[in-house]
PDB file of C-alpha atoms in Angstrom:
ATOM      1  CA  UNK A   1      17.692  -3.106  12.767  1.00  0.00           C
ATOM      2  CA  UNK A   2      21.083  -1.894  11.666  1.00  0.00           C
ATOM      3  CA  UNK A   3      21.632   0.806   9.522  1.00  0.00           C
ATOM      4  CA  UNK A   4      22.622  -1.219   6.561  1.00  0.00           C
ATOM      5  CA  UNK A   5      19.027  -2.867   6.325  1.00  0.00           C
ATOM      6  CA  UNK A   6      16.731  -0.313   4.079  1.00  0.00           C
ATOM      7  CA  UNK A   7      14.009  -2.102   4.629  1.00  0.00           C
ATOM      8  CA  UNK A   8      11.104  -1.064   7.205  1.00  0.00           C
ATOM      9  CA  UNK A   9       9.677  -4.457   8.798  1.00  0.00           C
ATOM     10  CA  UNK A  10       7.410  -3.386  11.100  1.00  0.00           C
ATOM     11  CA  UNK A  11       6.275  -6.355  13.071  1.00  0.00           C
ATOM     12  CA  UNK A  12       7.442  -8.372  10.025  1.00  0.00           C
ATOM     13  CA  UNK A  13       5.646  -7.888   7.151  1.00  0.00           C
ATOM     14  CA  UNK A  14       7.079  -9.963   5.177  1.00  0.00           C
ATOM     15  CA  UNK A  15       4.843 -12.915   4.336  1.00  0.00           C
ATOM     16  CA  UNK A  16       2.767 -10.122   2.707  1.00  0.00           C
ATOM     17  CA  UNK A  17       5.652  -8.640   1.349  1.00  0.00           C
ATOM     18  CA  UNK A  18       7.051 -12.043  -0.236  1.00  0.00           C
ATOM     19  CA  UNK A  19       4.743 -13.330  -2.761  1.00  0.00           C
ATOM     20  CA  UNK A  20       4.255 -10.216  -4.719  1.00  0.00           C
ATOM     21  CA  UNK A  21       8.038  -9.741  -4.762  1.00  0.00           C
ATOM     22  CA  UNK A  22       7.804 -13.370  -6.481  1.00  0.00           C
ATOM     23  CA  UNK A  23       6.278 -12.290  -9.633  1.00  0.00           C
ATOM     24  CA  UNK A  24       9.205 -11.768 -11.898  1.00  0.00           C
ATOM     25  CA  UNK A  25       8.226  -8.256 -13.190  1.00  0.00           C
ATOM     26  CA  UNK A  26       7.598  -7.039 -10.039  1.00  0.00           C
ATOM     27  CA  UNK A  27      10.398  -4.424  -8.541  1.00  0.00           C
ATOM     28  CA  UNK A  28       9.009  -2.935  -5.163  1.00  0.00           C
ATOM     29  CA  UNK A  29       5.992  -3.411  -2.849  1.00  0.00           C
ATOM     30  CA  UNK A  30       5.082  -0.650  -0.184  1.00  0.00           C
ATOM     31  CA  UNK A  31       2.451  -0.941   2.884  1.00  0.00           C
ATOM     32  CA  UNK A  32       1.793   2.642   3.683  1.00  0.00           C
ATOM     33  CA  UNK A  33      -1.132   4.218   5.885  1.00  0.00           C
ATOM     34  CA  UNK A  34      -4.158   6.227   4.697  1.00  0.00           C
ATOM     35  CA  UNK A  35      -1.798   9.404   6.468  1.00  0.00           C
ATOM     36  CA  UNK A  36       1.048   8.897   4.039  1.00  0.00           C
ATOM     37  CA  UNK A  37       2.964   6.928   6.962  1.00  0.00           C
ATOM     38  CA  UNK A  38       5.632   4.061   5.437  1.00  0.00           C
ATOM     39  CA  UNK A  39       4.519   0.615   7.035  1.00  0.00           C
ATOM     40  CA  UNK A  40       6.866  -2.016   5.507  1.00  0.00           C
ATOM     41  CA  UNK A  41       8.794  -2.301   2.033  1.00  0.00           C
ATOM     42  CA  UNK A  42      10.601  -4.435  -0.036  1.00  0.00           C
ATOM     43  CA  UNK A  43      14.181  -4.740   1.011  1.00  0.00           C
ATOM     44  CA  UNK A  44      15.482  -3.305  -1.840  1.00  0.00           C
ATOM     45  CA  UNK A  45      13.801   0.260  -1.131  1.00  0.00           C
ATOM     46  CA  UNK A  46      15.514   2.299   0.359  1.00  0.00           C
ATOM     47  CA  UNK A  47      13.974   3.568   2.935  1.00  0.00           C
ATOM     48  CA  UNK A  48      14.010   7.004   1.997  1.00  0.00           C
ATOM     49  CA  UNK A  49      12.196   6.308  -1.170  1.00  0.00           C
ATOM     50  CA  UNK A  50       9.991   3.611   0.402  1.00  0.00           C
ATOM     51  CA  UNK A  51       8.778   6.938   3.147  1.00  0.00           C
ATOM     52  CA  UNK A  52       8.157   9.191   0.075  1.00  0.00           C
ATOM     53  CA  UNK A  53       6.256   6.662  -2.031  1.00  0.00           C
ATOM     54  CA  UNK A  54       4.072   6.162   1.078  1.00  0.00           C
ATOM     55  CA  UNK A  55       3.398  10.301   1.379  1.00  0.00           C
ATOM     56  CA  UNK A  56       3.200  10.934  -2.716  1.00  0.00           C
ATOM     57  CA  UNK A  57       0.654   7.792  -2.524  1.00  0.00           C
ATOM     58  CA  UNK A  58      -1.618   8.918  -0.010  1.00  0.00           C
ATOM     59  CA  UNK A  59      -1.976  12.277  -1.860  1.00  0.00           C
ATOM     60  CA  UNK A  60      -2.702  10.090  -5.253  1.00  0.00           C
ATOM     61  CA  UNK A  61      -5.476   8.266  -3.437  1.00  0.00           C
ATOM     62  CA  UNK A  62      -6.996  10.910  -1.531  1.00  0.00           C
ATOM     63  CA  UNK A  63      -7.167  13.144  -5.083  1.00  0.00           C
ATOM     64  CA  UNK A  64      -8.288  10.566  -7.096  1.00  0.00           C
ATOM     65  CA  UNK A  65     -11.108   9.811  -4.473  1.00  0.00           C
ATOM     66  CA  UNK A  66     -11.886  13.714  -4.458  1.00  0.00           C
ATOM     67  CA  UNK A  67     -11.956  13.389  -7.962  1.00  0.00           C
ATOM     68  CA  UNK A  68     -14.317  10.612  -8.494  1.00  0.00           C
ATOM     69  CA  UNK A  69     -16.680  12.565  -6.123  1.00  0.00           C
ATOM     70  CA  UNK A  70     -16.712  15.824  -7.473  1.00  0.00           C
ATOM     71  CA  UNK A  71     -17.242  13.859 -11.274  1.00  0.00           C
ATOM     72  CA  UNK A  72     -19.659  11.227 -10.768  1.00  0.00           C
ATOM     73  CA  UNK A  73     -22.015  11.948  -7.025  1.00  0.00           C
ATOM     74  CA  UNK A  74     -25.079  12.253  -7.732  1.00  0.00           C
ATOM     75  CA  UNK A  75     -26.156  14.917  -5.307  1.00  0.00           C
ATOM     76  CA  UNK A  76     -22.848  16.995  -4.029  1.00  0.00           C
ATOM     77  CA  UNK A  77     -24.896  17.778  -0.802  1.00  0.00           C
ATOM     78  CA  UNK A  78     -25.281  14.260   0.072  1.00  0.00           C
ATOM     79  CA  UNK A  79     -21.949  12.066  -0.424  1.00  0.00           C
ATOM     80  CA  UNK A  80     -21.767   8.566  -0.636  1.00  0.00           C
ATOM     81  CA  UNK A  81     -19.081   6.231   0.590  1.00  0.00           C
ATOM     82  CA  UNK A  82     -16.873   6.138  -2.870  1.00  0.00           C
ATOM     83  CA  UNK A  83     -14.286   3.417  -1.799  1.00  0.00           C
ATOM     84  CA  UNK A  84     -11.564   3.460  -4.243  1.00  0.00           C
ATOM     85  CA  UNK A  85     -10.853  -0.536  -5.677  1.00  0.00           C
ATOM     86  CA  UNK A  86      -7.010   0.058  -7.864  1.00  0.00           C
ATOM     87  CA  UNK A  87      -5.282   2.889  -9.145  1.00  0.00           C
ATOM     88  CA  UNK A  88      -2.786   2.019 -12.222  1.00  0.00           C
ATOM     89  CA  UNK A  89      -0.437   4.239 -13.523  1.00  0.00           C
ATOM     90  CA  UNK A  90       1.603   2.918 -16.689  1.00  0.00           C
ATOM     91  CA  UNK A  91       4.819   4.963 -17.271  1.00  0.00           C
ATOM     92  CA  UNK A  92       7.385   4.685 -19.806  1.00  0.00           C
ATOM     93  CA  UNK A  93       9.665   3.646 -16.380  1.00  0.00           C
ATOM     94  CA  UNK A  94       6.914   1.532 -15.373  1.00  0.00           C
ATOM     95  CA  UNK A  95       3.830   0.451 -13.480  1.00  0.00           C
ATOM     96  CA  UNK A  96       2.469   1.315 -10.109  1.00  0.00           C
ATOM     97  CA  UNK A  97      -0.135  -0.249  -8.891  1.00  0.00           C
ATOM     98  CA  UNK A  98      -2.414   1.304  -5.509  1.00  0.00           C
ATOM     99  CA  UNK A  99      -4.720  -1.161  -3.998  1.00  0.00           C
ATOM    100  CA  UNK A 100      -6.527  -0.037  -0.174  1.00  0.00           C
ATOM    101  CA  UNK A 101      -6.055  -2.324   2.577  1.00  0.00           C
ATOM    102  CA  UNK A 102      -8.295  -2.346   5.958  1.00  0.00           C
ATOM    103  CA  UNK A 103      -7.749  -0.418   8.430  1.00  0.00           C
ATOM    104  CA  UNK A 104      -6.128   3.042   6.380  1.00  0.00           C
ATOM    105  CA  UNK A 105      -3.411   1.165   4.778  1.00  0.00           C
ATOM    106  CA  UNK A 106      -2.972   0.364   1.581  1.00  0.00           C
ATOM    107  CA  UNK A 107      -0.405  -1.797  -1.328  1.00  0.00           C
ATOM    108  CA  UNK A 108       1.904   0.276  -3.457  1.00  0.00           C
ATOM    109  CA  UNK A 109       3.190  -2.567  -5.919  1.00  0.00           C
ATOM    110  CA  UNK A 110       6.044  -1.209  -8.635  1.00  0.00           C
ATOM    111  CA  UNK A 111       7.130  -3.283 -11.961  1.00  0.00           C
ATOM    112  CA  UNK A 112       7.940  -3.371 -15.295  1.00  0.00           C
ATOM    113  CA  UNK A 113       5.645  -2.302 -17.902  1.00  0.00           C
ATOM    114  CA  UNK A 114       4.787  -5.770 -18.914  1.00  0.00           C
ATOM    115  CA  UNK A 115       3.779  -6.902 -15.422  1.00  0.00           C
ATOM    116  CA  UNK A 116       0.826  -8.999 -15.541  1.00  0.00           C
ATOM    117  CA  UNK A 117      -1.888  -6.096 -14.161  1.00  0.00           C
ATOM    118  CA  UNK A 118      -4.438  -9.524 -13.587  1.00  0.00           C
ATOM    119  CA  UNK A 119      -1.621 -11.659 -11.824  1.00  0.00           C
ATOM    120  CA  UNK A 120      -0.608  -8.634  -9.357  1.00  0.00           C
ATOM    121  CA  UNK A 121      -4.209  -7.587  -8.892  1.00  0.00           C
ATOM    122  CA  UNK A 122      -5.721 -10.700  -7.587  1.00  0.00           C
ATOM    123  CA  UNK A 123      -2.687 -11.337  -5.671  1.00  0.00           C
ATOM    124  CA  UNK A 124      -2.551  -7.733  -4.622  1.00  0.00           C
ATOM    125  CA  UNK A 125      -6.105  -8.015  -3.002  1.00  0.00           C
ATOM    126  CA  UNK A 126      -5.546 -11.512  -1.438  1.00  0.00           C
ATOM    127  CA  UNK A 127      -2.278  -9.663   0.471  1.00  0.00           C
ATOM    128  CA  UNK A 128      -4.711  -6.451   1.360  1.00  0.00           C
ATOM    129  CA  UNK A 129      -6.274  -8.972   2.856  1.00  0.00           C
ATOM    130  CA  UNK A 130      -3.533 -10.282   4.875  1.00  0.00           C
ATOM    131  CA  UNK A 131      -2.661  -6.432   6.366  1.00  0.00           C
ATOM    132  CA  UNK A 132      -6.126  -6.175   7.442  1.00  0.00           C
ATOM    133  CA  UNK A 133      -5.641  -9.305   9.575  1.00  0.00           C
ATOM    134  CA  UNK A 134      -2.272  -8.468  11.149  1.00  0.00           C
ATOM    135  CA  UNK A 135      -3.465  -5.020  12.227  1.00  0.00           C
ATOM    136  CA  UNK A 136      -6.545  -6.424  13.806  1.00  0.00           C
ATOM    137  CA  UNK A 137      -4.596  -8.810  15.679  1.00  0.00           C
ATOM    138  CA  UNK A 138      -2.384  -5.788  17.132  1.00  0.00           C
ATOM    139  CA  UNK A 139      -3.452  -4.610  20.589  1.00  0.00           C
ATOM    140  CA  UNK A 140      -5.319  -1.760  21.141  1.00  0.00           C
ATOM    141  CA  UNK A 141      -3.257   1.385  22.940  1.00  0.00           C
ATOM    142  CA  UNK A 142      -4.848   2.238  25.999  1.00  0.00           C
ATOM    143  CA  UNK A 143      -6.240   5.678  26.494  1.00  0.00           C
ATOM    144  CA  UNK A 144      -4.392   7.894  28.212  1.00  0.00           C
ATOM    145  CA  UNK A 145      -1.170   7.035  26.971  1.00  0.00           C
ATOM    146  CA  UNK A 146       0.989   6.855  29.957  1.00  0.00           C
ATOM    147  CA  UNK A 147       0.325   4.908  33.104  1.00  0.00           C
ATOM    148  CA  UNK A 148       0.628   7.220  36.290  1.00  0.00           C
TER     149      UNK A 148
END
């Protein structure tokens, strides 16, 4: 990669990437990890912005989820899985739209105001999808780390 390109394409995200970049109203998509890490963005992210939308992310997901629990469990003592399906902020800038992927990762998609929320949601979850199945079909890391 040369310093010029902004854009982080790890193992080449970008047939995820692609089709929600297609939908006109549509400005940036980010793959991040549950951790806040920055897995692949739109190529007109820099890449600075594209790391701290991954961290500032994370944090909205894990306080919304701590949220959610502390409102609506039933018994405090006893918590249930509380998966999180969207988050959707709608700004006077804009829209961002969180979606969780498999495997700790998860679809920041940024538009317009007017972007069609339906339209970028179903899409959104086909392309979750899609993450899932290129991290399962990376390698496992030995244990260990370093062969002796």
């Amino acid at each position: 990669m040369t310093d010029t390109d902004r854009a982080t394409k790890s193992d080449d995200y970008s047939l995820v990437l692609k089709p929600l970049l297609e939908v006109s109203q549509v400005r940036h998509v980010v793959i991040a990890s549950s951790d806040g890490m920055l897995v692949a963005a739109s190529d007109d992210l820099p890449r600075d912005r594209a790391e701290g939308v991954a961290a500032m992310s994370s944090s909205v997901l894990s306080a919304i989820r701590a949220t959610t629990n502390a409102a609506l469990q039933p018994d405090p003592g006893n918590l249930l899985d509380n998966p999180i399906e969207t988050i959707t902020t709608i700004t006077e800038l804009g829209t961002c739209m969180m979606m969780p992927a498999r495997h700790n990762t998860f679809l920041v998609v940024v538009g317009d105001q007017d972007m069609p929320m339906g339209v970028v949601a179903g899409l959104a979850a086909r392309q979750a999808r899609k993450v899932g199945e290129k991290l399962m079909s990376v390698p496992a890391r030995e244990a260990g780390g370093t062969p002796s």
